[in-house]
CSV table of C-alpha atoms in Angstrom, one decimal:
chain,number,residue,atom,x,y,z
P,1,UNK,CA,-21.3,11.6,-49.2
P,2,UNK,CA,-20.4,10.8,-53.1
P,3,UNK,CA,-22.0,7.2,-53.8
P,4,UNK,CA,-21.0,5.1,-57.1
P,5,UNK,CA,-24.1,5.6,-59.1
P,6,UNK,CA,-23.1,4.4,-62.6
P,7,UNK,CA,-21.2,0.8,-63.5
P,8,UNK,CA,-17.5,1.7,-63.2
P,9,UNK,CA,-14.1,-0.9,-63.9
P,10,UNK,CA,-11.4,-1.4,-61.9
P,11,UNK,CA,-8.7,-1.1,-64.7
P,12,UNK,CA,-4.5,-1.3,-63.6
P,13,UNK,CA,-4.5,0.4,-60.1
P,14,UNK,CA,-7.6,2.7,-61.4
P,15,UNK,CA,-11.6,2.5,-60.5
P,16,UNK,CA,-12.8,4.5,-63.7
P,17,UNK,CA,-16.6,5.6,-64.6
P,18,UNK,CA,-18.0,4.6,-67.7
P,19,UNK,CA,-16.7,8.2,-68.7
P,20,UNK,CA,-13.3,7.6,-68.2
P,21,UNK,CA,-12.7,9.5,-65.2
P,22,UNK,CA,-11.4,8.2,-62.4
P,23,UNK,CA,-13.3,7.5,-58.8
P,24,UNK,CA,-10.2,5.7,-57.3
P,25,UNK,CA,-6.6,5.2,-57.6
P,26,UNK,CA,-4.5,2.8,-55.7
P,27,UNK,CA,-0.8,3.8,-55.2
P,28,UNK,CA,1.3,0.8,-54.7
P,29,UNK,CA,4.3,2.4,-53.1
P,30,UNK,CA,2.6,3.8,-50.1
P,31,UNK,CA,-0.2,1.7,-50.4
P,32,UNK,CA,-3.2,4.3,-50.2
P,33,UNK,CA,-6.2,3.8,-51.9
P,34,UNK,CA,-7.0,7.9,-52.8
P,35,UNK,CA,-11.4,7.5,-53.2
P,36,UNK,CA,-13.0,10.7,-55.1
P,37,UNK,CA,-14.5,13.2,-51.7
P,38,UNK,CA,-12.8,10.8,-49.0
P,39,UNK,CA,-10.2,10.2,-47.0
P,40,UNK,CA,-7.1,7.9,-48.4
P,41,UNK,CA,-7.2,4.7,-47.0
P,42,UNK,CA,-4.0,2.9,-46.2
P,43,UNK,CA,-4.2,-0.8,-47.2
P,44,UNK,CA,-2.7,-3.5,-46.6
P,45,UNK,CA,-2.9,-7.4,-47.8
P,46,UNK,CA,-2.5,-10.9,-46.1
P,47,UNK,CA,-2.8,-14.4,-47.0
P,48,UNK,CA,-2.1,-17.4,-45.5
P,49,UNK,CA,-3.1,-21.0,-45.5
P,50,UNK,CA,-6.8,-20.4,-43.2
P,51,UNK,CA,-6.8,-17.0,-43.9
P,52,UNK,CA,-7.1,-14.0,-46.7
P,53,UNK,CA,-7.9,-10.5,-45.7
P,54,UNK,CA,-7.1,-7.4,-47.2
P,55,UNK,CA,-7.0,-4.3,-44.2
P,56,UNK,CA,-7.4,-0.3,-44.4
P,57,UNK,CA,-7.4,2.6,-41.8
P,58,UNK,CA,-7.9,5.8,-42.6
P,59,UNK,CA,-6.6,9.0,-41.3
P,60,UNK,CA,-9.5,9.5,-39.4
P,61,UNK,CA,-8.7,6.4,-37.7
P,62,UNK,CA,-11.2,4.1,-38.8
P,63,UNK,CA,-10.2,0.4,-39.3
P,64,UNK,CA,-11.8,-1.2,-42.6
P,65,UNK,CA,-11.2,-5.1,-43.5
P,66,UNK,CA,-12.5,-7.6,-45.9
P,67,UNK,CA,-12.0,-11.4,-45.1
P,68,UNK,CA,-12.9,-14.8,-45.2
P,69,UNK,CA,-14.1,-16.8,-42.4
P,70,UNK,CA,-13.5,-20.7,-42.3
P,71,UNK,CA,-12.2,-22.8,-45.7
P,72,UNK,CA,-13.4,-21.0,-48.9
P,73,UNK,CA,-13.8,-17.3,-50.7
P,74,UNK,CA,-17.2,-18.3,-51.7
P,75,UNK,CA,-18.2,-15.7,-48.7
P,76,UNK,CA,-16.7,-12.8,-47.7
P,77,UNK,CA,-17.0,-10.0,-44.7
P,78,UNK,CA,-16.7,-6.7,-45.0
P,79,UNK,CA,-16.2,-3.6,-42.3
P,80,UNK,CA,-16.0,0.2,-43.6
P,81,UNK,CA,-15.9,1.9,-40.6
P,82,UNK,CA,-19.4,1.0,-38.8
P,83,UNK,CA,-21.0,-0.6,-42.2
P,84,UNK,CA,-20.8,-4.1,-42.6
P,85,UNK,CA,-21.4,-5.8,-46.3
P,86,UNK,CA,-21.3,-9.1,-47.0
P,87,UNK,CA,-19.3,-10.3,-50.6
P,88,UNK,CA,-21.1,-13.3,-52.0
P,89,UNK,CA,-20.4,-15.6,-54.8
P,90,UNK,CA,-23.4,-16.1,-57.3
P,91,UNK,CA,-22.7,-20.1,-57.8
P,92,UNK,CA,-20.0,-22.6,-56.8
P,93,UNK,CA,-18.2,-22.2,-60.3
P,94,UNK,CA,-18.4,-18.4,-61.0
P,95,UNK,CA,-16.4,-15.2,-59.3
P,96,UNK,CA,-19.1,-12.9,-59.9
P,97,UNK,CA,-20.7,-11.5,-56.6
P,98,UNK,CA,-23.1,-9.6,-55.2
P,99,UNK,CA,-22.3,-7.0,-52.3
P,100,UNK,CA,-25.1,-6.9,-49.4
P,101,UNK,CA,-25.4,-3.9,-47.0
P,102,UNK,CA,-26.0,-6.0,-43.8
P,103,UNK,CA,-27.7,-3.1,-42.4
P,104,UNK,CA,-30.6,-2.7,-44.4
P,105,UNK,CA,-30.1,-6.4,-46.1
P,106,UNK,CA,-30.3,-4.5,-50.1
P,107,UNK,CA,-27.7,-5.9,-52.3
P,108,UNK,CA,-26.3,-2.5,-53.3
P,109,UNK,CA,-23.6,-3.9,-56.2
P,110,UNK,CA,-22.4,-6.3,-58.7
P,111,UNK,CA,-19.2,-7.7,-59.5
P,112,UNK,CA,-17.4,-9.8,-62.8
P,113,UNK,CA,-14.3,-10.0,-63.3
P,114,UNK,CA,-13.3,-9.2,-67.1
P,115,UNK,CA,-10.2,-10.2,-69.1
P,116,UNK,CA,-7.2,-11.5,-66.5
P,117,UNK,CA,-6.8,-7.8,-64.6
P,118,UNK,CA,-10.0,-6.0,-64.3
P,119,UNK,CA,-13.5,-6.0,-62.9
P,120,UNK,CA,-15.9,-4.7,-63.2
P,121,UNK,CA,-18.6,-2.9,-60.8
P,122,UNK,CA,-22.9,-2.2,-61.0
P,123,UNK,CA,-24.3,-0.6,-58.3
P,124,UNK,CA,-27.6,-1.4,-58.1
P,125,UNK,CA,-31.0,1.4,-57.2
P,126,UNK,CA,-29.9,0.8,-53.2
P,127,UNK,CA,-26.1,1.5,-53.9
P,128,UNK,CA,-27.0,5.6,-53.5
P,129,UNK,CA,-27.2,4.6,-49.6
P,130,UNK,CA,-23.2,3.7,-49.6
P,131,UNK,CA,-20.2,5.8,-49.7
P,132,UNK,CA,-18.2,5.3,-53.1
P,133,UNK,CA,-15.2,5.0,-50.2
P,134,UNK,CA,-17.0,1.5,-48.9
P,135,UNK,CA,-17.6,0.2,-52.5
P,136,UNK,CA,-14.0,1.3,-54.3
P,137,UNK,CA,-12.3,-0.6,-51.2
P,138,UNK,CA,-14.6,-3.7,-50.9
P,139,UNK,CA,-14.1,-3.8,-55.0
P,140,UNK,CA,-9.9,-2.9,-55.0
P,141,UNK,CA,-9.6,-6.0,-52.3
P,142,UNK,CA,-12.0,-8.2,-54.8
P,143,UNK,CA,-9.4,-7.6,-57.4
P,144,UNK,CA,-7.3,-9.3,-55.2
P,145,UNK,CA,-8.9,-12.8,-55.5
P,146,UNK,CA,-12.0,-12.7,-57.8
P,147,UNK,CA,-9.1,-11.5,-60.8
P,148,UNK,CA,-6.6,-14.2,-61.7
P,149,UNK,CA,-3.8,-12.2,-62.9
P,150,UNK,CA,-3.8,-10.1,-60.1
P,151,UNK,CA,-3.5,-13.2,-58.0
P,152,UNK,CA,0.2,-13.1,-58.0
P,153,UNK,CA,1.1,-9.2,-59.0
P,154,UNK,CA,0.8,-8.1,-55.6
């Protein structure tokens, strides 16, 4: 299992490492997210008036989702595979969040949005317990609402 164990930036359609390198590439024309040492994930995005939720499955079958449940974004759910996460807000007025292995209840990363497109990513001393693959897709669909540019490019 490769885990994300440096701060890394979601940057275009590219999750890069403080290096440069990239850990993640989304490919909006067949809409795979490719994750360093796992399996592509095909993903898809919906959004309605009660209801936001960006979907994956995998080749090996495996259904993935991150969504809201009632009014707000202020909390979101995650399922990679058999993890669950929760996405949380910090405050009321900000779109940084903390992600929250459910299983083990240790926050395991960080995320801040920076400029209009990007955001960026901490894992924290726990995040070595979670596949790069959970964090690169709960991070991609944050991109999708915690980023106000990308708000409308997709």
């Amino acid at each position: 299992m490769v885990a994300l164990t440096s701060p890394a930036t979601w940057r275009g359609d590219e999750l890069i490492d403080v290096s440069g390198a990239p850990l993640a590439t989304y490919s909006a024309p067949d809409s795979s997210l490719d994750v360093t040492g796992a399996t592509p994930i095909t993903v898809a995005h919906t959004a309605g008036a009660m209801r936001w939720e960006v979907s994956g499955t995998t080749t090996a079958g495996e259904t993935w989702t991150v969504r809201t449940h009632g009014f707000g974004v202020r909390v979101l759910t995650a399922r990679c595979g058999s993890r669950t996460y929760r996405l949380e807000r910090a405050g009321y007025m900000t779109k940084k969040r903390t992600v929250t292995d459910l299983a083990t209840g240790a926050i395991i990363a960080e995320t801040s949005p920076r400029g209009l497109h990007n955001l960026a990513v901490t894992p924290t001393a726990a995040a070595f317990a979670a596949p790069l693959a959970d964090i690169a897709f709960m991070s991609w669909a944050l991109t999708l609402i915690d980023t106000p540019a990308r708000q409308t490019l997709r």
